[in-house]
Short mmCIF file of C-alpha atoms in Angstrom, two decimals:
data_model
loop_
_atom_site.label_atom_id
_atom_site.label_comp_id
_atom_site.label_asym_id
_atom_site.label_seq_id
_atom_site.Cartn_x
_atom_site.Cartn_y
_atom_site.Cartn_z
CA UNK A 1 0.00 0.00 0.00
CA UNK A 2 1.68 3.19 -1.10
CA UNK A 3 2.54 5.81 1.75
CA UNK A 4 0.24 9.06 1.81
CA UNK A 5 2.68 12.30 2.08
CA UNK A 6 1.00 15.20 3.86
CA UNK A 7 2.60 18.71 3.70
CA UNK A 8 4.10 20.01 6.62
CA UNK A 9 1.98 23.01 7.79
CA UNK A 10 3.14 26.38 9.13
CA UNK A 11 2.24 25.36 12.60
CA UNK A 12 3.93 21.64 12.76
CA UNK A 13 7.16 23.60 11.38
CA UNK A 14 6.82 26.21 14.54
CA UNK A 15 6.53 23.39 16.35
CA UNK A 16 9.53 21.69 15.19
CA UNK A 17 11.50 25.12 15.18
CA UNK A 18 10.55 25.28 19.23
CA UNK A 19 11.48 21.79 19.40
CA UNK A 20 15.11 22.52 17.84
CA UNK A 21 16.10 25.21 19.64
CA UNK A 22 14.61 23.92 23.33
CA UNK A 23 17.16 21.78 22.45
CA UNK A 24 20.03 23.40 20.80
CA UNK A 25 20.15 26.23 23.12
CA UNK A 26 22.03 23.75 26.29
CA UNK A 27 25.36 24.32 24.88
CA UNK A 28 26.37 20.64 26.88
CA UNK A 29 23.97 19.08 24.77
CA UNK A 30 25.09 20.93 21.56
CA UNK A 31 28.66 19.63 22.22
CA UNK A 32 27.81 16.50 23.09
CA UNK A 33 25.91 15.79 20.14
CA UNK A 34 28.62 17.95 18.23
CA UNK A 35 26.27 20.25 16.59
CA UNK A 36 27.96 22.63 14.36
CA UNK A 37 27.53 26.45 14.62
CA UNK A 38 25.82 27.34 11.30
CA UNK A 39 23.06 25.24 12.56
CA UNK A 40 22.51 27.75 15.38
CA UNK A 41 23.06 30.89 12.90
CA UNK A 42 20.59 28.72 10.27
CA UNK A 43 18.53 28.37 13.35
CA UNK A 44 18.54 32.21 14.09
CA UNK A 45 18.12 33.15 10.94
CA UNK A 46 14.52 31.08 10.77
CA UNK A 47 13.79 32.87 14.05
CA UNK A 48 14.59 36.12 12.25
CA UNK A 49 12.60 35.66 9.26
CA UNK A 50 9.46 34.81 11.26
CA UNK A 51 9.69 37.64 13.59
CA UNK A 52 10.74 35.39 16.84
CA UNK A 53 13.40 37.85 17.46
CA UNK A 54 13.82 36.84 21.52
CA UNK A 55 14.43 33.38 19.86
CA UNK A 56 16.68 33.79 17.43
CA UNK A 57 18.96 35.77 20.03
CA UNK A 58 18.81 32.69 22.35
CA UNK A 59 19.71 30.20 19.31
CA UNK A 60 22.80 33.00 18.97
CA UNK A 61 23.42 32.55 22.32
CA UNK A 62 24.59 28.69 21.70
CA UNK A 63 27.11 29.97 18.78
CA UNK A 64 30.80 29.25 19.24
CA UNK A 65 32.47 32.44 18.68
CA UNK A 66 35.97 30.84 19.41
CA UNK A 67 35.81 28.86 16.18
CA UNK A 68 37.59 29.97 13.07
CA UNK A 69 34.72 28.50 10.88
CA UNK A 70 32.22 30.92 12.55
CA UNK A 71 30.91 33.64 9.97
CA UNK A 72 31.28 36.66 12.48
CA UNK A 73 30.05 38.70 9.89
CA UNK A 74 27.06 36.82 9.93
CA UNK A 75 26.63 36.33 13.38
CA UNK A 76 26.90 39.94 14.55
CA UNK A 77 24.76 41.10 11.35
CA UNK A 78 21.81 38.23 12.89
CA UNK A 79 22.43 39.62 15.88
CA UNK A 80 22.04 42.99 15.49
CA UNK A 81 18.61 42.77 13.32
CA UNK A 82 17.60 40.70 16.58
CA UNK A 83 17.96 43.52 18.78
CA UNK A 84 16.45 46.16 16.17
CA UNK A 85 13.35 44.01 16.25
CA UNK A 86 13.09 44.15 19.94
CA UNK A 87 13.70 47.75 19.71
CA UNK A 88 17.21 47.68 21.67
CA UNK A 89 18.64 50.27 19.72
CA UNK A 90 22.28 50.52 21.38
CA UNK A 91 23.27 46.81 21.25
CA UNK A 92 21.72 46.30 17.49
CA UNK A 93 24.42 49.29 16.56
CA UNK A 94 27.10 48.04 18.68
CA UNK A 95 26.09 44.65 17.09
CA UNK A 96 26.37 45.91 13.21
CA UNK A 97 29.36 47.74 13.72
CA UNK A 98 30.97 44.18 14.82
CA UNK A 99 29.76 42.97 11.40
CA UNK A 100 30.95 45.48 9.45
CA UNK A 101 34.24 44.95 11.43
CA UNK A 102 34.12 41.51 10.86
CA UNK A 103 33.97 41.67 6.88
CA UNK A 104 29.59 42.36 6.21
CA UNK A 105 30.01 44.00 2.68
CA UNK A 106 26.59 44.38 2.20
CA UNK A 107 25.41 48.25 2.06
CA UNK A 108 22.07 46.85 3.17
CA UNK A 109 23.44 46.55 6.75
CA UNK A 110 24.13 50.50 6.60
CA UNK A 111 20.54 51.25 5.69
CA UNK A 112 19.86 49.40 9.10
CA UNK A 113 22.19 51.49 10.67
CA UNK A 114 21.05 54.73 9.29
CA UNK A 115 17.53 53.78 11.17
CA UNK A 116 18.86 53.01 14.25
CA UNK A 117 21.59 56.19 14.32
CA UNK A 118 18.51 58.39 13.88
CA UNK A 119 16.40 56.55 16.51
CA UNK A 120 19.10 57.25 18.60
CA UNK A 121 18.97 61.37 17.60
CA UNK A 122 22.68 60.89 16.33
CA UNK A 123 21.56 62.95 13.12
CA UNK A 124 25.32 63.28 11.34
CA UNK A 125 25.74 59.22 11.66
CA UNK A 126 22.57 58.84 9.69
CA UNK A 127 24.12 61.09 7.65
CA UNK A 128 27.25 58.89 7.37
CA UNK A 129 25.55 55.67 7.46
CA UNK A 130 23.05 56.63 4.07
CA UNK A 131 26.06 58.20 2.39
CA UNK A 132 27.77 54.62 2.68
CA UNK A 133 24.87 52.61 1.28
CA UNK A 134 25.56 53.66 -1.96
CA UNK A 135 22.79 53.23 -4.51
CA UNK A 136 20.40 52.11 -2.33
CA UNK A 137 19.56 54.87 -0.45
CA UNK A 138 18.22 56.50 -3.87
CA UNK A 139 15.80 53.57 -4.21
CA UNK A 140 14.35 54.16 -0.58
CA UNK A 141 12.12 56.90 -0.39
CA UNK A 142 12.04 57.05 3.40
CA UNK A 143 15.64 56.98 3.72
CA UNK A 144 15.88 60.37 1.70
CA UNK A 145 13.18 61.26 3.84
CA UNK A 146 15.73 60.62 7.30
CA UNK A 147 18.70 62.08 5.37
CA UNK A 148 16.74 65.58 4.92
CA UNK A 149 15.37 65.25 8.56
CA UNK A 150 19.23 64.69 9.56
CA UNK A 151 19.87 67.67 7.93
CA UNK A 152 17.32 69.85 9.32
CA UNK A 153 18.22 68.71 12.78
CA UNK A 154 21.40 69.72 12.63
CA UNK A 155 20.50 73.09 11.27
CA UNK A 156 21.94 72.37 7.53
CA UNK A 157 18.91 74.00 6.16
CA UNK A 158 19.94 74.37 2.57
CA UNK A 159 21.01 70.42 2.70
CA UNK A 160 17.59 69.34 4.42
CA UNK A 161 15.94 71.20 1.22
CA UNK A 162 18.21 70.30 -1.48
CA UNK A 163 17.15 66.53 -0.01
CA UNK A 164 13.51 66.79 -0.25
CA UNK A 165 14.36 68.11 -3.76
CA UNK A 166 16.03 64.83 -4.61
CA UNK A 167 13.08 63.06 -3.14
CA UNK A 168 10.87 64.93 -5.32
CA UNK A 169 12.35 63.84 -7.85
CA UNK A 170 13.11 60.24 -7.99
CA UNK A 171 9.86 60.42 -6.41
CA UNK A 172 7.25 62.10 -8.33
CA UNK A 173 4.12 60.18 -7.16
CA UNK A 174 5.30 60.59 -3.53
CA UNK A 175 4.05 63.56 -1.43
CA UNK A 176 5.58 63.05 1.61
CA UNK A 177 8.99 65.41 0.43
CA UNK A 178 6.71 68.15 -0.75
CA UNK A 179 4.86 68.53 2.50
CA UNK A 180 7.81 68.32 4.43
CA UNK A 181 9.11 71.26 2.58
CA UNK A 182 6.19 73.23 3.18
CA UNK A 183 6.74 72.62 6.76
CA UNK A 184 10.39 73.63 6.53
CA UNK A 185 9.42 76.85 4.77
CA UNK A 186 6.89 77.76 7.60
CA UNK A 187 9.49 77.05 10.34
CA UNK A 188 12.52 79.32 8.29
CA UNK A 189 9.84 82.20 7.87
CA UNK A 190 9.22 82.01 4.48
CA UNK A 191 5.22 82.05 4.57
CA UNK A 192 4.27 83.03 0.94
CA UNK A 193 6.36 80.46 -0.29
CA UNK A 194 5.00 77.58 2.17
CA UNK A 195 1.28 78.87 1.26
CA UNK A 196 1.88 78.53 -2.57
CA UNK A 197 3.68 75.06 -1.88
CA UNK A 198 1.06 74.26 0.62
CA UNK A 199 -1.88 74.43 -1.32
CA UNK A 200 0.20 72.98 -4.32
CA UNK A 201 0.45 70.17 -2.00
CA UNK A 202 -3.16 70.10 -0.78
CA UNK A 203 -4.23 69.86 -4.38
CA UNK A 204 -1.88 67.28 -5.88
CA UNK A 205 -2.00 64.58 -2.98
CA UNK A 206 -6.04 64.78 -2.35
CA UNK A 207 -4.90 66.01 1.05
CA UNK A 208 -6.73 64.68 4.49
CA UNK A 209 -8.53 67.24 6.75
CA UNK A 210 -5.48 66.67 9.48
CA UNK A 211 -3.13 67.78 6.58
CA UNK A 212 -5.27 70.74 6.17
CA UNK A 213 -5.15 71.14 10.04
CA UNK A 214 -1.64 70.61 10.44
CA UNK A 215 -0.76 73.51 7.92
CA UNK A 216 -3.07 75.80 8.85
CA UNK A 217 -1.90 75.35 12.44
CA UNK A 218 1.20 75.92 11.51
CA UNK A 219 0.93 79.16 9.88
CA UNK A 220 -1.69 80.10 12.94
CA UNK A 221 1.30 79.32 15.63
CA UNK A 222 3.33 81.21 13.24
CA UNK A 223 0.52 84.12 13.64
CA UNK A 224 0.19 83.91 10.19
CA UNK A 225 -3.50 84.27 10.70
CA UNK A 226 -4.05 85.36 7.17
CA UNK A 227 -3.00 82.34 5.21
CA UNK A 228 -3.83 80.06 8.34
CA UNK A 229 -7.36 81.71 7.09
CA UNK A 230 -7.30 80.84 3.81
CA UNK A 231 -6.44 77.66 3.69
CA UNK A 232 -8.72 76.70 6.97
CA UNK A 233 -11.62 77.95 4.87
CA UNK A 234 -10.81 76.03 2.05
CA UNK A 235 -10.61 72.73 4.74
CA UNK A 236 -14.12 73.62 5.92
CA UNK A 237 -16.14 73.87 2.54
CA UNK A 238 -14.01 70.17 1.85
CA UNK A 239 -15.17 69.14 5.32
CA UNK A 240 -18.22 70.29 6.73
CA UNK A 241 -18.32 67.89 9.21
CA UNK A 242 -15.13 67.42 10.72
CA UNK A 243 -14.62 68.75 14.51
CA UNK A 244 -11.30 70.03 14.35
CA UNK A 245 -11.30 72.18 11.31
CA UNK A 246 -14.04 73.71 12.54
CA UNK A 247 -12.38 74.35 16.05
CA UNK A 248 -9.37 75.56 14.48
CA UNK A 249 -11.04 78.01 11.86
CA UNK A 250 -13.04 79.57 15.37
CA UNK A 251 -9.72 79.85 17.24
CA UNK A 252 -8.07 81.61 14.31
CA UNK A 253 -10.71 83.99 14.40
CA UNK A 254 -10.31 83.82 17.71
CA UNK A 255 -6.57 85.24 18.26
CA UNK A 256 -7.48 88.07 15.75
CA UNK A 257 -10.15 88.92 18.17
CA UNK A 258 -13.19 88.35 16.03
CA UNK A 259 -15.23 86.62 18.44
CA UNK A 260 -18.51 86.69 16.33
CA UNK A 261 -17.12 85.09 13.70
CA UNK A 262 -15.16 82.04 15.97
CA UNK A 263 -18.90 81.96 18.09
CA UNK A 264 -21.04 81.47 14.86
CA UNK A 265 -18.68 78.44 13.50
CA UNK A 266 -18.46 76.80 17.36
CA UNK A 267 -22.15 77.50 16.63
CA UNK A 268 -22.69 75.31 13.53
CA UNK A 269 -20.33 72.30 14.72
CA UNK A 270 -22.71 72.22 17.93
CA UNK A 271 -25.11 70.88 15.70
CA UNK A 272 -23.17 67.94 15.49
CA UNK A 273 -21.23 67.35 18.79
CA UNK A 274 -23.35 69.58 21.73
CA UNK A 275 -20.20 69.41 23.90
CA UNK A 276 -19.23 72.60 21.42
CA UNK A 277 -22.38 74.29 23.10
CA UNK A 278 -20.70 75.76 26.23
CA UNK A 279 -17.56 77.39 24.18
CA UNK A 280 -20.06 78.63 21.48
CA UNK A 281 -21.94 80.38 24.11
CA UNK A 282 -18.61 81.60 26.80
CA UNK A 283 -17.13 83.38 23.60
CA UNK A 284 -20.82 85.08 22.45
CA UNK A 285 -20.79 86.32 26.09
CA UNK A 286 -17.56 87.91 25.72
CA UNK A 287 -18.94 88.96 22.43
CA UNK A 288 -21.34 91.22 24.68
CA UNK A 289 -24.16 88.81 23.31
CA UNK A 290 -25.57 87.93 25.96
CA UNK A 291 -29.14 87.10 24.70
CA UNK A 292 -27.87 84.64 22.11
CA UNK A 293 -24.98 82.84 24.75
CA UNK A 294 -28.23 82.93 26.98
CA UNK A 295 -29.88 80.88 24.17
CA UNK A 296 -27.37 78.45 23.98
CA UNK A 297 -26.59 77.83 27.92
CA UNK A 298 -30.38 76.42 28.00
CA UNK A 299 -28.80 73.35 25.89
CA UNK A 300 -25.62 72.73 27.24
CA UNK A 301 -26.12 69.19 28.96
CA UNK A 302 -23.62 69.56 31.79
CA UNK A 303 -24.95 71.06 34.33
CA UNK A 304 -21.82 72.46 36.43
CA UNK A 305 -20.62 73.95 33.27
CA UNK A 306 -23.79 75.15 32.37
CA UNK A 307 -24.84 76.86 35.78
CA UNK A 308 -21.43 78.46 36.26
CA UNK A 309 -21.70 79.93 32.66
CA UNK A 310 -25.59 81.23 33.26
CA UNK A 311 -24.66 82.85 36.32
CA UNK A 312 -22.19 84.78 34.90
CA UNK A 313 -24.48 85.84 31.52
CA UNK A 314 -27.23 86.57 34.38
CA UNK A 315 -24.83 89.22 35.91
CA UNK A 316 -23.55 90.54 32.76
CA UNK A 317 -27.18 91.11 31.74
CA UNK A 318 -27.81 92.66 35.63
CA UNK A 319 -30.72 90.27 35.70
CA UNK A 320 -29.67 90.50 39.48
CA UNK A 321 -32.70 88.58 41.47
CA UNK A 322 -32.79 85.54 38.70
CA UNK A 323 -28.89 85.18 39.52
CA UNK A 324 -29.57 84.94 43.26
CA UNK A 325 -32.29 82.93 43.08
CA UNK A 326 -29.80 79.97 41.16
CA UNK A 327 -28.05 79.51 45.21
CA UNK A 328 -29.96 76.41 45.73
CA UNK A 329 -28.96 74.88 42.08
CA UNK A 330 -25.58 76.36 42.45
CA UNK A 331 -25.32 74.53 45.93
CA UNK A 332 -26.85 70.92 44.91
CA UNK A 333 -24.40 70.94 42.02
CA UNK A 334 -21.19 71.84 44.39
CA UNK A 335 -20.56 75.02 42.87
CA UNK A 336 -20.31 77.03 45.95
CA UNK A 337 -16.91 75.52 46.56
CA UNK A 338 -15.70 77.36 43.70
CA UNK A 339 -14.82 81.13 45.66
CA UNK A 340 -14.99 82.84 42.31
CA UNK A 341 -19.27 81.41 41.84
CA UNK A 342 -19.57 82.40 46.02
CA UNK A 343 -18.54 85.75 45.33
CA UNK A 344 -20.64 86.21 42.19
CA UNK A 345 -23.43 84.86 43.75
CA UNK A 346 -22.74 87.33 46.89
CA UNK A 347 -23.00 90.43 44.41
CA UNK A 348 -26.21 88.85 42.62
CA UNK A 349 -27.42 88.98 46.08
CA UNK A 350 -25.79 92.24 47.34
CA UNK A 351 -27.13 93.50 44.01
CA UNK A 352 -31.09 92.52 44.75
CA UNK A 353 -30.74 93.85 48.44
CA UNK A 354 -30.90 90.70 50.29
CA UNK A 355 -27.74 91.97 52.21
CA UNK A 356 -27.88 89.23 55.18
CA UNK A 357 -27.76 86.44 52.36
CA UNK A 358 -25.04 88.38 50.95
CA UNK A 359 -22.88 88.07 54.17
CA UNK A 360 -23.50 84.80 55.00
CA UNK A 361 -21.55 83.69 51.20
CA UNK A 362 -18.33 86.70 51.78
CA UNK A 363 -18.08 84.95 55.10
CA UNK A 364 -16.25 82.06 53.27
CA UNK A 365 -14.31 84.10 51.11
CA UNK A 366 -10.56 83.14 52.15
CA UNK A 367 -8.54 84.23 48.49
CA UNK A 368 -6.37 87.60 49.50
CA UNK A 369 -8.46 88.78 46.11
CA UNK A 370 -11.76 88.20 46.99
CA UNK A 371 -11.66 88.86 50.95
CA UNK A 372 -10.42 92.28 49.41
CA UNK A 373 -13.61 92.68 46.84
CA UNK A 374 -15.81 91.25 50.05
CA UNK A 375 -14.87 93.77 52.55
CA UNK A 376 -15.71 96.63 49.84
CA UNK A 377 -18.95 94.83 48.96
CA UNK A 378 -19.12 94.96 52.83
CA UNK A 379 -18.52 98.43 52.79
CA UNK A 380 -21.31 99.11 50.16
CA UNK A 381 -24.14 97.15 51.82
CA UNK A 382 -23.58 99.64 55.09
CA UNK A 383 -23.49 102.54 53.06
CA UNK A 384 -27.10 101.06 51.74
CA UNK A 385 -28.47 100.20 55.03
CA UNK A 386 -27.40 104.10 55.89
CA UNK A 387 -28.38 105.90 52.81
CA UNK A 388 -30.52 103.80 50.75
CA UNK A 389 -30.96 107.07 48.49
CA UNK A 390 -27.39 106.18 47.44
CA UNK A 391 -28.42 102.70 46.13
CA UNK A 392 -31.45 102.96 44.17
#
């Protein structure tokens, strides 16, 4: 009866691999059975290929380095992609560099190295490292992308650009070197130029709201509000809907100190996340609007935020007896162990003549501020009780 061969399945040759190196690893048993050390640096390699990288530094572990048929080169190369894997940035460069020493003549291991160098924030090593992988380092877009970073790290502006340029280049269909440039050009000052790159960029990659964010926060940091304008505009016609264009564009408007405009767009995103409420209405308060932030506070589902907030449009609008009569909501809700609400809701009081009420909410008052503004308000409720003429 002929033999049936089944195929050895990815799992059965994990199995196996576990097997070998449970095994393999006792050195006693390795030189007992006289194993020979490429079968530990075959071994590792496996390990290495299937992303075992704790194994295949164990299986290293069992390697003879004493023996003049050991492939140092090998080894330390193995070795050292171990210890990237497992992040261990220090021993996989102190690992390579034994490699290289060791006769590794393969530029790959230098595109390795450039990686870890810049992990490590030594920028002019990267430097070195991508300069000595030869022709390789043109065929990997993100190592030009490291090389210019290097550059711009260590201040070599004009090299950081001329590197993104060479990206570009061999590069066409990849974006990344433009928008890094426009970055570049925001950071050196050079804002008409990043715009006109910027929206080149914006219109040629069929840009993301964040990259829209990102660049128009960068010019608004820059207090470029202008552009940061512009091109925050464009991101909100693109993207109605997204939160964080919309709170951007508002804050722009915001630092230029149009508060109408910022309050009407925190206005229309509430429409889609109510948490936006309670800004919307705080900055049409400041706006002197106090009808419309009134408007808005009777939505606003959190009810700390929102009696705080009322309070103060209450006072603003020297609606003084509907402010004082919020002490027993202000009170259930914990408020009154803020000083700053006490105080305000002591003038609301002072303010509507209930002048015992008044006293009772200063006599908490411990802040060197507000004891001050207390013992005037104080000061004014005697002067009432005296001359009530003077307080009409």
């Amino acid at each position: 009866m002929n033999k049936m061969k089944f195929p050895i399945t990815r799992q059965i040759h994990y199995l196996i691999a576990a097997i070998i190196l449970g095994y393999y690893s006792n050195p006693v048993w390795a030189a007992e059975n006289k194993i020979q050390p490429t079968d530990f640096l075959e071994l590792a390699a496996v390990m290495l290929k299937d992303g075992h990288n704790d194994r295949a530094l164990l299986a290293l572990q069992s390697v003879d380095l004493e023996n003049k048929k050991t492939d140092l080169a090998r080894f330390y190369t193995l070795q050292g992609l171990a210890y990237l894997g497992l992040n261990d940035l220090e021993a996989a460069k102190d690992s390579l560099q034994q490699a290289i020493k060791n006769g590794q003549k393969d530029q790959a291991i230098y595109i390795y190295l450039a990686q870890i160098h810049f992990g490590l924030k030594d920028y002019q090593r990267t430097i070195d490292a991508i300069g000595k992988a030869g022709e390789q380092a043109n065929k990997d877009a993100t190592l030009i992308s490291l090389k210019a970073e290097s550059y711009w790290h260590l201040k070599q502006t004009e090299a950081a650009i001329n590197a993104l340029n060479d990206g570009q280049r061999i590069f066409p269909a990849d974006f990344r070197f433009l928008k890094r440039k426009v970055f570049y050009f925001v950071e050196l000052g050079l804002y008409q130029e990043a715009v006109r790159l910027g929206r080149q960029y914006l219109q040629r990659s069929k840009a993301a709201a964040a990259d829209y964010i990102a660049l128009g926060n960068a010019l608004r940091l820059s207090k470029e509000y202008q552009e940061a304008l512009s091109i925050l505009e464009i991101a909100r016609l693109q993207f109605p809907h997204d939160e964080m264009v919309a709170k951007l564009l508002a804050h722009t408007y915001l630092d230029q100190g149009k508060l109408n405009s910022a309050a009407f767009i925190l206005e229309q995103a509430a429409l889609q996340n109510p948490s936006l409420q309670a800004e919307a209405a705080e900055i049409y308060r400041r706006a002197g609007r106090f009808h419309k932030a009134l408007t808005l506070n009777e939505s606003i589902s959190d009810q700390k935020v929102k009696l705080k907030q009322r309070l103060s449009i209450l006072l603003a609008l020297k609606q003084y007896e509907r402010a004082a009569n919020m002490e027993s909501g202000l009170y259930r809700n914990g408020l009154l162990e803020d000083q700053d609400v006490r105080y305000a809701l002591a003038y609301a009081l002072f303010s509507s003549r209930r002048f015992s009420e008044a006293n009772k909410h200063l006599d908490h008052l411990t802040s060197a501020e507000l004891f001050r503004k207390g013992t005037e308000l104080r000061r004014l409720m005697e002067v009432c009780k005296s001359e009530p003429w003077q307080c009409t």
